Tab-separated table of N, CA and C in Angstrom:
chain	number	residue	atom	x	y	z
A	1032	UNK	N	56.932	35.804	12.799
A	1032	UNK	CA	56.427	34.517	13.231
A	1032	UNK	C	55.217	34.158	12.377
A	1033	UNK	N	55.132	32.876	11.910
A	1033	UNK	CA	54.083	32.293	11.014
A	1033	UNK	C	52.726	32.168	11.841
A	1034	UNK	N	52.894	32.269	13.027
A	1034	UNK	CA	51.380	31.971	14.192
A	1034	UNK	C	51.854	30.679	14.835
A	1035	UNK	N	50.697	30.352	15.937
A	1035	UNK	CA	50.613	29.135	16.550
A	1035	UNK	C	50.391	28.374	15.389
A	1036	UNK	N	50.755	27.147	15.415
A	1036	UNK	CA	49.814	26.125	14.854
A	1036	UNK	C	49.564	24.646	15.663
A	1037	UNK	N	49.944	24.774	17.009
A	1037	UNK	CA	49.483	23.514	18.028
A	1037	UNK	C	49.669	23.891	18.917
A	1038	UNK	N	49.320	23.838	20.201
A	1038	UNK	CA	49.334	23.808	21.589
A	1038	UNK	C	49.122	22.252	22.421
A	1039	UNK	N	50.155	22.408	23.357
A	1039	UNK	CA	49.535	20.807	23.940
A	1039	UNK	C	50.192	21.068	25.390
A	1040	UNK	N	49.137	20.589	26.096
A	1040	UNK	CA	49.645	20.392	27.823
A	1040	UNK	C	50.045	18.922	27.989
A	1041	UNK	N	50.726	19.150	28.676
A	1041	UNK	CA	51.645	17.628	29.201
A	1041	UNK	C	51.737	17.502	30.608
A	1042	UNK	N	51.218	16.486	31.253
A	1042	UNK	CA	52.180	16.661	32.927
A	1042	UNK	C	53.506	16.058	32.985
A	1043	UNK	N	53.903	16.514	33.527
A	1043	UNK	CA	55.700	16.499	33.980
A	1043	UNK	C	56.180	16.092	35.407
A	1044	UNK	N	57.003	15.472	35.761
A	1044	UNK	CA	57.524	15.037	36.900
A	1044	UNK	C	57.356	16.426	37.959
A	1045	UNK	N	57.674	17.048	37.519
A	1045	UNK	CA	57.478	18.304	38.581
A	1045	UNK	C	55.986	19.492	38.372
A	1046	UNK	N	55.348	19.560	37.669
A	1046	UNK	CA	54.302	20.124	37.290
A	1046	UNK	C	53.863	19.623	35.879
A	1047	UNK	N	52.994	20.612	35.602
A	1047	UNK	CA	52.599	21.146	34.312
A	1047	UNK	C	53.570	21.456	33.011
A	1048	UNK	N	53.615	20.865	31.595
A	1048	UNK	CA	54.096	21.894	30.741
A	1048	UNK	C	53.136	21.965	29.251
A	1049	UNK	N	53.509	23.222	28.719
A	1049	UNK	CA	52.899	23.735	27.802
A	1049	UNK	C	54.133	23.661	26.549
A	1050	UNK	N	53.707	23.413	25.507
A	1050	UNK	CA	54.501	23.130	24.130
A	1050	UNK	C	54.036	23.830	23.358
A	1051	UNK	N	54.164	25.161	22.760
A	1051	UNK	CA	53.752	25.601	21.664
A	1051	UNK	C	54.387	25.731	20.334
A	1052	UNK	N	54.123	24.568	19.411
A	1052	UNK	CA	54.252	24.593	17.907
A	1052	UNK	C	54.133	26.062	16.863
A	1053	UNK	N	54.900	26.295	16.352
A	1053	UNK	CA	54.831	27.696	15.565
A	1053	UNK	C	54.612	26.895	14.208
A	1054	UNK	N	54.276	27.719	13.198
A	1054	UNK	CA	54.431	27.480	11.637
A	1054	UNK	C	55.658	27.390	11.145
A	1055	UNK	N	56.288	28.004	11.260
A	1055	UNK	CA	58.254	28.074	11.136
A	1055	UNK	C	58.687	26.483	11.673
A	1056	UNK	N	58.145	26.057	12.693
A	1056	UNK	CA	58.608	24.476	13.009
A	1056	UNK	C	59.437	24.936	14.118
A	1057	UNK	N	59.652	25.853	15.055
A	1057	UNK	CA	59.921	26.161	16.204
A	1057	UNK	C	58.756	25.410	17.071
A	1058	UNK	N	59.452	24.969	18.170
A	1058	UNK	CA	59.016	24.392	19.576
A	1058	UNK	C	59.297	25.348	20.598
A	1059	UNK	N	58.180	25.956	21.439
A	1059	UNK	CA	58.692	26.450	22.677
A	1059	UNK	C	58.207	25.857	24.001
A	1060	UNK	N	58.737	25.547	24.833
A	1060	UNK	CA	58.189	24.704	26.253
A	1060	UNK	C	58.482	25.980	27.170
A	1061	UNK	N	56.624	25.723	27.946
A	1061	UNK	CA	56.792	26.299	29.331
A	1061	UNK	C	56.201	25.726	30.284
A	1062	UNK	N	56.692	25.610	31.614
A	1062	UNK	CA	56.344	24.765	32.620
A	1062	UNK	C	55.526	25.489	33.471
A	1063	UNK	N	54.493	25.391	34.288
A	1063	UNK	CA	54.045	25.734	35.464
A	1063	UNK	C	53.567	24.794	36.461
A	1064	UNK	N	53.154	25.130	37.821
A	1064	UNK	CA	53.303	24.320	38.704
A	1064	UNK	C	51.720	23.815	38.576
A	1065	UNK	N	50.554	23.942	38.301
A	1065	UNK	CA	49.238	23.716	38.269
A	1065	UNK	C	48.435	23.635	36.794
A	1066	UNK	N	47.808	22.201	36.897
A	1066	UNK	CA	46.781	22.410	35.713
A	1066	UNK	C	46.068	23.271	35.212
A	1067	UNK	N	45.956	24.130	36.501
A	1067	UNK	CA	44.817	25.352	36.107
A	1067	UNK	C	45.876	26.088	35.237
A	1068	UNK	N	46.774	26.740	35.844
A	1068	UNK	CA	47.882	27.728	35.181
A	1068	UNK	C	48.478	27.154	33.709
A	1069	UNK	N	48.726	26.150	33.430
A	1069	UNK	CA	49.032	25.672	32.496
A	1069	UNK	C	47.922	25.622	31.509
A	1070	UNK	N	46.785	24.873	31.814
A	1070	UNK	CA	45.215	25.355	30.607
A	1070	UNK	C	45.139	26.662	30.392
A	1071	UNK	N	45.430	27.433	31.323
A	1071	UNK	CA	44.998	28.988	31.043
A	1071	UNK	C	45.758	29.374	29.927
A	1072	UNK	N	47.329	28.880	29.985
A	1072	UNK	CA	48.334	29.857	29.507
A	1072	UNK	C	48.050	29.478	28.255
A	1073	UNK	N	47.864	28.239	27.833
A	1073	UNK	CA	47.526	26.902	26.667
A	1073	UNK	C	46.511	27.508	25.914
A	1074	UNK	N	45.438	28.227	26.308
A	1074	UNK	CA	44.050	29.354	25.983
A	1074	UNK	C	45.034	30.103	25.124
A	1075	UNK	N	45.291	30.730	26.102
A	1075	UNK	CA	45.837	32.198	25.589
A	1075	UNK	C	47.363	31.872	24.661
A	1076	UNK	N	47.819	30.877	24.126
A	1076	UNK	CA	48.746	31.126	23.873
A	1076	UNK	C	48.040	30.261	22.102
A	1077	UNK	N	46.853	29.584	22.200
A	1077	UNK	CA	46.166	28.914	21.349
A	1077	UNK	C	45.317	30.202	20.362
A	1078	UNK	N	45.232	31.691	21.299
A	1078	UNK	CA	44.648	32.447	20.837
A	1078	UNK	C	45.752	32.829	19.764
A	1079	UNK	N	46.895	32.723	19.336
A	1079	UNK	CA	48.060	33.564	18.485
A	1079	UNK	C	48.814	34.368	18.796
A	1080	UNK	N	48.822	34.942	19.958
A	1080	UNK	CA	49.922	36.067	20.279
A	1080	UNK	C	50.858	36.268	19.074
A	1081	UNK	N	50.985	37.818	18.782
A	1081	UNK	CA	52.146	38.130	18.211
A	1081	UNK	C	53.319	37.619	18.508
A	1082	UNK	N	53.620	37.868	19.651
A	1082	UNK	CA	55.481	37.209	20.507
A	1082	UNK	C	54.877	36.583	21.137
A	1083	UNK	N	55.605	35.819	21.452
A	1083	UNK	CA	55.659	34.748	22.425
A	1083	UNK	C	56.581	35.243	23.514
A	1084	UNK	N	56.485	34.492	24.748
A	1084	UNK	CA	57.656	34.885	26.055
A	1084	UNK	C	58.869	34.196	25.687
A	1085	UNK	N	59.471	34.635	26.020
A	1085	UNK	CA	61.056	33.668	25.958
A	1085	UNK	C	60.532	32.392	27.440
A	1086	UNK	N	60.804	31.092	26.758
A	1086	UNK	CA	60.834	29.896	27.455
A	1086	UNK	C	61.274	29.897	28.467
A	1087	UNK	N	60.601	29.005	29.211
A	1087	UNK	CA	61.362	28.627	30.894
A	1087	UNK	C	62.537	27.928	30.938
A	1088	UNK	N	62.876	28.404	31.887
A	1088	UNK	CA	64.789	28.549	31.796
A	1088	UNK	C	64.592	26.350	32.316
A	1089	UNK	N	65.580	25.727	31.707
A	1089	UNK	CA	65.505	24.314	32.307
A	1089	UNK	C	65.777	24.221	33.941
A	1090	UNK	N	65.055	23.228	34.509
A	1090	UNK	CA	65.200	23.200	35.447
A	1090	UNK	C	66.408	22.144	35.956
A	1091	UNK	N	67.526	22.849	37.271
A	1091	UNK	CA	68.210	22.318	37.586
A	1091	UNK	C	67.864	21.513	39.186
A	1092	UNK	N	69.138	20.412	39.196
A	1092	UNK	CA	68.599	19.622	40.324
A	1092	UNK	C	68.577	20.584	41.771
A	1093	UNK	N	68.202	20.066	42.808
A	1093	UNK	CA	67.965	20.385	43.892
A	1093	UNK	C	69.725	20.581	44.524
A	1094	UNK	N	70.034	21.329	44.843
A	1094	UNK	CA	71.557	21.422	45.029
A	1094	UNK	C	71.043	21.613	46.854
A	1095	UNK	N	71.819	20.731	47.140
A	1095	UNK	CA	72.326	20.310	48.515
A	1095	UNK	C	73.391	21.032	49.229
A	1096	UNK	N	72.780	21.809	50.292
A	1096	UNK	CA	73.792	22.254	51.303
A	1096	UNK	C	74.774	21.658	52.131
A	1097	UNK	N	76.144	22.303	52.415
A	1097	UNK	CA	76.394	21.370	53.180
A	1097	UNK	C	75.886	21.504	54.654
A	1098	UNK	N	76.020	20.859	55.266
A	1098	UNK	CA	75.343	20.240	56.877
A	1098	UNK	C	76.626	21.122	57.841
């Protein structure tokens, strides 16, 4: 991996997400439910980590029981 080279928080219909830009031109998105959790991760993920986590899985709709 070439390093970070951007970080950016976004709010999202359902929480928080985090976008981290690599040098390679990879995008990775991760979502969390709170600003706090999302700045934090945005810190630490702005610091360079060697690996990165594998991304948050997309989120699916609310699936309805039946009655």
């Amino acid at each position: 991996m070439a390093g970070v080279q951007r970080v950016e928080v976004r709010r999202t219909r359902g929480g928080w997400g985090v976008e981290v830009h690599t040098g390679e031109g990879e995008v990775r998105c991760y979502r969390y439910r709170s600003e706090a959790q999302a700045r934090f991760f945005a810190a630490v993920f702005q610091l360079g980590p060697r690996v990165l986590p594998p991304e948050s899985a997309p989120r699916r709709g609310k699936a309805r029981r039946a009655a």
